[in-house]
Coordinates of C-alpha atoms and ligand atoms in Angstrom, one line a residue:
M1 CA 0.0 0.0 0.0
K2 CA 1.0 3.6 -0.4
P3 CA 0.2 6.5 2.0
A4 CA -2.7 8.8 1.4
S5 CA -1.5 12.1 -0.2
F6 CA -0.2 14.8 2.1
V7 CA 1.4 18.2 1.9
Y8 CA 5.1 17.9 2.7
H9 CA 6.7 20.7 4.8
R10 CA 10.5 20.9 5.1
P11 CA 11.4 23.8 7.4
T12 CA 15.1 24.7 8.0
D13 CA 14.8 26.3 11.4
L14 CA 12.8 25.7 14.6
G15 CA 10.7 28.9 14.2
D16 CA 9.4 27.8 10.8
A17 CA 8.8 24.3 12.0
L18 CA 6.6 25.6 14.9
A19 CA 4.8 28.0 12.6
A20 CA 4.0 25.1 10.2
L21 CA 2.8 22.9 13.1
A22 CA 0.6 25.7 14.4
E23 CA -0.9 26.3 11.0
V24 CA -1.8 22.7 10.3
G25 CA -2.9 21.8 13.9
H26 CA -4.8 18.5 14.2
D27 CA -4.2 17.7 10.5
G28 CA -0.3 17.7 10.9
K29 CA 2.3 15.1 12.0
V30 CA 6.0 15.6 12.7
L31 CA 8.3 13.4 10.6
A32 CA 11.5 12.6 12.5
G33 CA 13.3 9.3 11.6
G34 CA 10.1 7.9 10.0
Q35 CA 10.8 4.4 11.4
S36 CA 7.4 4.2 13.0
L37 CA 5.5 6.9 11.2
V38 CA 6.2 5.7 7.6
P39 CA 4.9 2.2 8.3
V40 CA 1.8 3.7 9.9
L41 CA 1.2 5.9 6.8
T42 CA 1.8 3.1 4.3
M43 CA -0.6 0.8 6.1
R44 CA -3.0 3.8 6.2
L45 CA -3.5 3.5 9.9
A46 CA -3.2 7.3 9.9
A47 CA -3.7 9.8 7.0
P48 CA -2.5 13.3 8.2
G49 CA -3.0 16.0 5.6
H50 CA 0.4 17.5 6.4
L51 CA 3.9 16.2 7.4
V52 CA 6.4 18.6 9.0
D53 CA 9.8 17.1 8.4
I54 CA 12.2 18.2 11.1
N55 CA 15.3 16.5 9.6
R56 CA 16.9 19.8 8.6
L57 CA 16.8 21.3 12.1
A58 CA 20.4 20.5 12.8
E59 CA 20.2 22.4 16.1
L60 CA 18.1 19.6 17.5
R61 CA 20.7 16.9 16.8
H62 CA 22.6 16.8 20.1
V63 CA 23.3 14.7 23.2
T64 CA 24.3 16.9 26.1
V65 CA 25.6 15.9 29.5
T66 CA 24.8 18.5 32.2
G67 CA 25.9 18.1 35.8
D68 CA 23.0 15.8 36.7
A69 CA 21.3 14.7 33.5
V70 CA 21.7 13.7 29.9
R71 CA 19.6 15.8 27.5
V72 CA 18.8 14.4 24.1
G73 CA 17.7 16.6 21.3
A74 CA 14.8 15.7 19.0
L75 CA 17.0 14.8 16.1
A76 CA 19.5 12.7 18.0
R77 CA 19.3 9.2 16.4
H78 CA 19.3 6.1 18.6
T79 CA 22.8 5.5 17.4
D80 CA 24.0 8.9 18.5
L81 CA 22.9 8.2 22.0
E82 CA 24.1 4.6 22.0
R83 CA 27.6 5.8 21.0
D84 CA 27.9 8.9 23.0
E85 CA 30.8 8.3 25.4
P86 CA 30.1 11.2 27.9
A87 CA 26.5 10.0 28.2
Y88 CA 27.6 6.5 28.7
A89 CA 30.1 7.6 31.4
V90 CA 27.4 9.2 33.5
L91 CA 24.3 7.1 32.6
P92 CA 25.3 3.7 31.1
L93 CA 21.7 2.5 31.2
L94 CA 21.1 4.6 28.1
R95 CA 23.5 2.6 26.0
R96 CA 22.5 -0.7 27.6
A97 CA 18.9 -0.2 26.6
T98 CA 19.3 1.5 23.3
A99 CA 21.4 -1.4 22.0
H100 CA 18.3 -3.5 22.1
V101 CA 16.2 -1.1 19.9
A102 CA 15.5 -2.9 16.6
H103 CA 18.5 -3.3 14.2
R104 CA 21.4 -1.0 13.5
T105 CA 19.8 0.4 10.3
I106 CA 16.7 1.4 12.2
R107 CA 18.8 2.9 15.0
N108 CA 20.8 4.9 12.5
R109 CA 17.6 6.7 11.4
G110 CA 15.1 6.5 14.3
T111 CA 15.3 9.1 17.0
T112 CA 15.1 8.7 20.8
V113 CA 12.6 11.5 21.2
G114 CA 10.5 10.1 18.3
S115 CA 10.4 6.8 20.2
L116 CA 9.2 8.6 23.3
V117 CA 6.5 10.5 21.4
H118 CA 5.4 7.3 19.6
A119 CA 4.9 5.7 23.1
D120 CA 4.9 2.1 22.1
P121 CA 4.6 0.1 25.3
A122 CA 7.1 -2.4 23.8
A123 CA 9.8 0.3 23.2
E124 CA 12.9 0.5 25.4
L125 CA 13.5 4.2 25.8
P126 CA 10.1 5.1 27.3
A127 CA 10.7 2.6 30.1
V128 CA 14.2 4.1 30.6
L129 CA 12.7 7.7 30.8
A130 CA 10.1 6.4 33.2
V131 CA 12.4 4.5 35.6
L132 CA 14.8 7.5 35.7
A133 CA 11.8 9.9 36.3
G134 CA 12.9 12.0 33.4
E135 CA 10.9 14.6 31.4
V136 CA 10.1 15.8 27.9
E137 CA 10.3 19.4 26.7
L138 CA 7.5 20.5 24.4
V139 CA 7.3 23.8 22.6
R140 CA 4.9 25.5 20.3
A141 CA 4.7 28.7 18.2
G142 CA 4.4 31.9 20.2
G143 CA 6.8 30.8 23.0
G144 CA 4.6 28.2 24.7
R145 CA 6.7 25.6 26.6
R146 CA 5.8 22.6 28.8
L147 CA 8.1 20.2 30.7
V148 CA 6.1 17.0 31.1
P149 CA 7.4 14.4 33.6
A150 CA 7.6 10.8 32.3
G151 CA 4.8 9.8 34.7
E152 CA 2.4 12.1 32.9
F153 CA 3.8 11.8 29.4
F154 CA 2.8 8.2 28.5
L155 CA -1.0 8.2 28.4
G156 CA -1.7 4.8 26.7
P157 CA -0.5 2.5 23.9
L158 CA 0.8 4.8 21.1
E159 CA -0.5 7.8 23.0
S160 CA 1.7 10.5 24.6
A161 CA 1.0 13.9 26.0
V162 CA 2.1 15.8 22.9
R163 CA -0.7 18.1 21.6
P164 CA -1.4 19.3 18.1
G165 CA 0.9 22.2 17.2
E166 CA 3.6 21.0 19.7
L167 CA 7.1 19.8 19.0
A168 CA 9.0 17.7 21.5
V169 CA 12.4 19.4 21.3
S170 CA 14.3 17.3 23.9
A171 CA 14.1 14.7 26.6
T172 CA 16.0 14.8 29.9
F173 CA 17.3 11.6 31.6
P174 CA 18.4 12.4 35.2
V175 CA 21.6 10.7 36.4
P176 CA 20.7 8.5 39.4
P177 CA 22.3 9.0 42.9
A178 CA 25.9 8.0 43.5
G179 CA 26.4 4.4 44.3
T180 CA 23.8 3.3 41.7
G181 CA 24.4 0.6 39.1
S182 CA 22.1 -0.4 36.2
A183 CA 21.3 -3.3 33.9
W184 CA 18.9 -3.9 31.0
L185 CA 17.6 -7.4 30.1
E186 CA 14.9 -8.4 27.7
L187 CA 13.7 -11.5 25.9
S188 CA 12.5 -11.3 22.3
R189 CA 11.8 -14.1 19.8
R190 CA 14.4 -12.9 17.3
R191 CA 17.3 -10.6 17.8
G192 CA 16.0 -7.0 17.0
D193 CA 12.4 -7.8 17.6
Y194 CA 10.3 -5.9 20.1
A195 CA 10.7 -7.6 23.5
L196 CA 8.1 -10.0 25.0
V197 CA 9.3 -8.5 28.3
G198 CA 12.1 -6.1 29.0
V199 CA 13.4 -4.6 32.2
G200 CA 15.8 -1.9 33.2
V201 CA 16.9 -2.1 36.9
L202 CA 18.7 0.5 39.0
V203 CA 20.2 -0.7 42.3
T204 CA 21.7 1.8 44.8
L205 CA 24.2 0.7 47.4
D206 CA 25.5 2.5 50.5
A207 CA 29.1 2.7 51.6
E208 CA 28.9 -0.8 53.2
Q209 CA 27.6 -2.1 49.8
R210 CA 24.2 -2.7 51.2
V211 CA 21.1 -2.2 49.1
T212 CA 19.3 1.1 49.8
R213 CA 17.1 1.3 46.7
V214 CA 15.8 -0.9 43.8
R215 CA 13.8 0.6 40.9
A216 CA 12.7 -1.3 37.8
G217 CA 11.1 -0.1 34.6
Y218 CA 9.3 -2.6 32.2
V219 CA 8.3 -2.8 28.6
S220 CA 5.5 -5.0 27.2
V221 CA 3.8 -5.7 30.5
G222 CA 1.2 -2.9 30.4
P223 CA -0.3 -0.2 28.2
T224 CA 2.5 2.3 29.2
P225 CA 5.9 1.8 30.8
I226 CA 5.5 0.3 34.2
V227 CA 7.8 1.4 37.1
L228 CA 8.1 -0.5 40.3
D229 CA 9.9 0.2 43.6
L230 CA 11.3 -3.2 44.7
T231 CA 13.5 -1.9 47.6
D232 CA 11.5 -3.7 50.3
A233 CA 12.5 -7.2 48.9
V234 CA 16.2 -6.7 49.5
A235 CA 16.8 -3.6 51.5
G236 CA 19.8 -3.7 53.8
Q237 CA 21.3 -6.9 52.2
R238 CA 24.8 -6.9 50.8
Y239 CA 24.8 -6.8 47.0
D240 CA 26.7 -10.1 46.7
E241 CA 24.4 -12.0 49.2
A242 CA 21.1 -10.3 48.4
A243 CA 18.1 -12.6 47.7
W244 CA 17.6 -11.1 44.2
A245 CA 15.0 -13.7 43.4
A246 CA 12.8 -12.0 46.1
A247 CA 12.9 -8.8 44.1
G248 CA 11.8 -10.8 41.0
A249 CA 9.0 -12.5 43.0
L250 CA 7.8 -9.2 44.3
A251 CA 7.7 -7.7 40.8
A252 CA 5.7 -10.6 39.5
T253 CA 3.0 -9.9 42.1
L254 CA 2.8 -6.2 41.1
V255 CA 2.4 -6.5 37.3
H256 CA -0.7 -7.2 35.3
P257 CA 0.4 -8.3 31.9
E258 CA -2.0 -9.2 29.2
E259 CA -2.1 -12.1 26.8
D260 CA -1.5 -11.5 23.1
I261 CA -0.4 -13.4 20.0
H262 CA 3.2 -13.3 21.2
A263 CA 2.9 -14.6 24.8
T264 CA 0.4 -15.6 27.5
A265 CA 0.0 -13.4 30.5
A266 CA 1.4 -16.2 32.7
Y267 CA 4.5 -16.4 30.6
R268 CA 5.0 -12.7 30.7
R269 CA 4.7 -12.7 34.5
H270 CA 7.2 -15.5 34.7
L271 CA 9.6 -13.5 32.5
V272 CA 9.1 -10.5 34.8
A273 CA 10.3 -12.6 37.8
V274 CA 13.3 -14.1 36.0
L275 CA 14.5 -11.1 34.2
T276 CA 14.0 -8.8 37.2
S277 CA 16.1 -11.0 39.5
R278 CA 18.9 -11.4 37.0
A279 CA 19.0 -7.7 36.0
A280 CA 18.9 -6.7 39.7
Q281 CA 21.9 -8.9 40.4
R282 CA 23.8 -7.4 37.5
A283 CA 22.8 -3.9 38.6
G284 CA 24.0 -4.6 42.1
A285 CA 27.4 -5.9 40.8
D286 CA 27.6 -2.8 38.5
A287 CA 27.0 -0.5 41.5
A288 CA 29.7 -2.3 43.4
G289 CA 32.0 -2.0 40.4
T290 CA 32.5 -5.7 40.0
G291 CA 30.4 -6.4 36.9
A292 CA 28.9 -4.8 33.9
G293 CA 25.2 -4.2 33.5
T294 CA 25.0 -5.8 30.1
E295 CA 26.7 -3.8 27.4
G296 CA 25.2 -4.3 23.9
A297 CA 22.5 -6.8 23.1
E298 CA 22.6 -10.4 24.1
Ligands
FAD1 C1 11.3 -3.2 12.0 C2 11.3 -2.2 13.2 C3 11.6 -2.7 14.4 C4 11.6 -1.8 15.5 N1 12.0 -2.3 16.7 C5 12.0 -1.5 17.8 C6 12.4 -2.0 19.1 O1 12.7 -3.2 19.3 N2 12.4 -1.1 20.1 C7 12.0 0.2 19.9 O2 12.0 1.0 20.9 N3 11.6 0.7 18.7 C8 11.6 -0.1 17.6 N4 11.3 0.4 16.4 C9 10.8 1.8 16.3 C10 12.0 2.8 16.2 O3 12.7 2.8 17.5 C11 11.6 4.2 15.8 O4 12.8 4.8 15.5 C12 10.9 5.0 16.9 O5 9.8 4.4 17.4 C13 10.3 6.3 16.3 O6 11.4 7.2 16.0 P1 11.4 8.0 14.7 O7 12.4 9.1 14.8 O8 11.6 7.1 13.6 O9 9.9 8.7 14.6 P2 8.9 8.8 13.5 O10 8.6 7.5 12.9 O11 9.3 9.9 12.5 O12 7.6 9.4 14.3 C14 6.9 8.5 15.2 C15 5.8 9.3 15.8 O13 6.3 10.3 16.7 C16 5.9 11.7 16.2 N5 7.1 12.5 16.5 C17 8.4 12.1 16.2 N6 9.3 13.0 16.6 C18 8.5 14.0 17.2 C19 8.8 15.2 17.8 N7 10.1 15.6 18.0 N8 7.8 16.0 18.3 C20 6.5 15.6 18.1 N9 6.2 14.5 17.5 C21 7.2 13.6 17.1 C22 5.6 11.5 14.8 O14 4.6 12.5 14.4 C23 4.9 10.1 14.8 O15 3.6 10.2 15.3 C24 11.3 -0.5 15.3 C25 11.0 0.0 14.0 C26 11.0 -0.9 13.0 C27 10.7 -0.3 11.6

C-alpha cells in the first residue's frame, strides 16, 4: 500500500517548523526518523494532511551531558545516543537499553525523542525515561513551553502527552544517585524484535555495599511503561548476598500483563520474575564496580 497524499513541509529552522505545526494543527504530523510513522502511513493507519519534516533542524541533533542529567535533542538518532561516550560515562543504562532497539539500520535513522512520542509500550526508551523519572520538553509557536514528567507523558498505547501544534524538542534523563548501578535485560523471539518483556533495573548501594534502593522499569507488561519500587524485597542486604529472586518474585505480584499473539499473561509474569532478579543482580554488581550491566544486546 501507499500512503494517502499529504502536503510535505521541510522547514530549515525551529521557528518555521513551529509555525507550520501551528498552521496545520490536528491535521499535521511531525516526521522525524520515520521508522514508526512511515509504516503507519503506508498501512493507512493514519492519514494526516500535512507532514512537517524536522530533519533539517540541525540544532536539534545533540546529546548533552549536564551536571546531573543527559539531555537528548529531537534529532539525535538512537545510534547517536548509543555511541555517546560522555552520556555512557554518567548514565550507562542509556546505551545498555538502546542497544536492544531494533536493528542498526533502524537505530541509524530513528530518534530517541521520536520513540518517546510514539509511546509504544514495547519500546525500550520510554521505560528508561520512566524508571529514571525524566521529562520531555514540548514547545509551540508563540513561545509556549511545557516540561512533562515521564509519569504524565505516556498516556496509553501509542499515545503521549504531545498536543497538536507542539514539537518535542528534547528529553532529559536524570543521572541516578551516587552508588547506583544499572542493567537492562529483555527477551525477544528474534534478535532485534520488540521484547516480549524487557526490564531496566537501578540498584543503589550504601558505603557498606548494602542495598538502599531498587527501581525497575518494564516494557511489554502494560499499556504504558511500568515502574516498580522493589526496595523492600532486598533492603539492607549486601549486594553479593542479596536474595535477588525475592525482588523478581515481588515484581511478579505487582504487574498485570495481558495475553496477546506473542505470549500468555502467565509467561510474561514468569519473565518479569526471572529477568528482574537477573537484572537486579547485575545492577548490584555494577553498583559495586564488580560487573557490567550488560553492554550491547545479548
Ligand atoms: C522493523 C522495526 C523494528 C523496530 N523495533 C524497535 C524496538 O525493538 N524497540 C523500539 O523501541 N523501537 C523499535 N522500532 C521503532 C524505532 O525505534 C523508531 O525509531 C521510533 O519508534 C520512532 O522514532 P522516529 O524518529 O523514527 O519517529 P517517526 O517515525 O518519525 O515518528 C513517530 C511518531 O512520533 C511523532 N514524532 C516524532 N518526533 C517528534 C517530535 N520531536 N515531536 C513531536 N512528535 C514527534 C511522529 O509524528 C509520529 O507520530 C522499530 C521500528 C521498525 C521499523
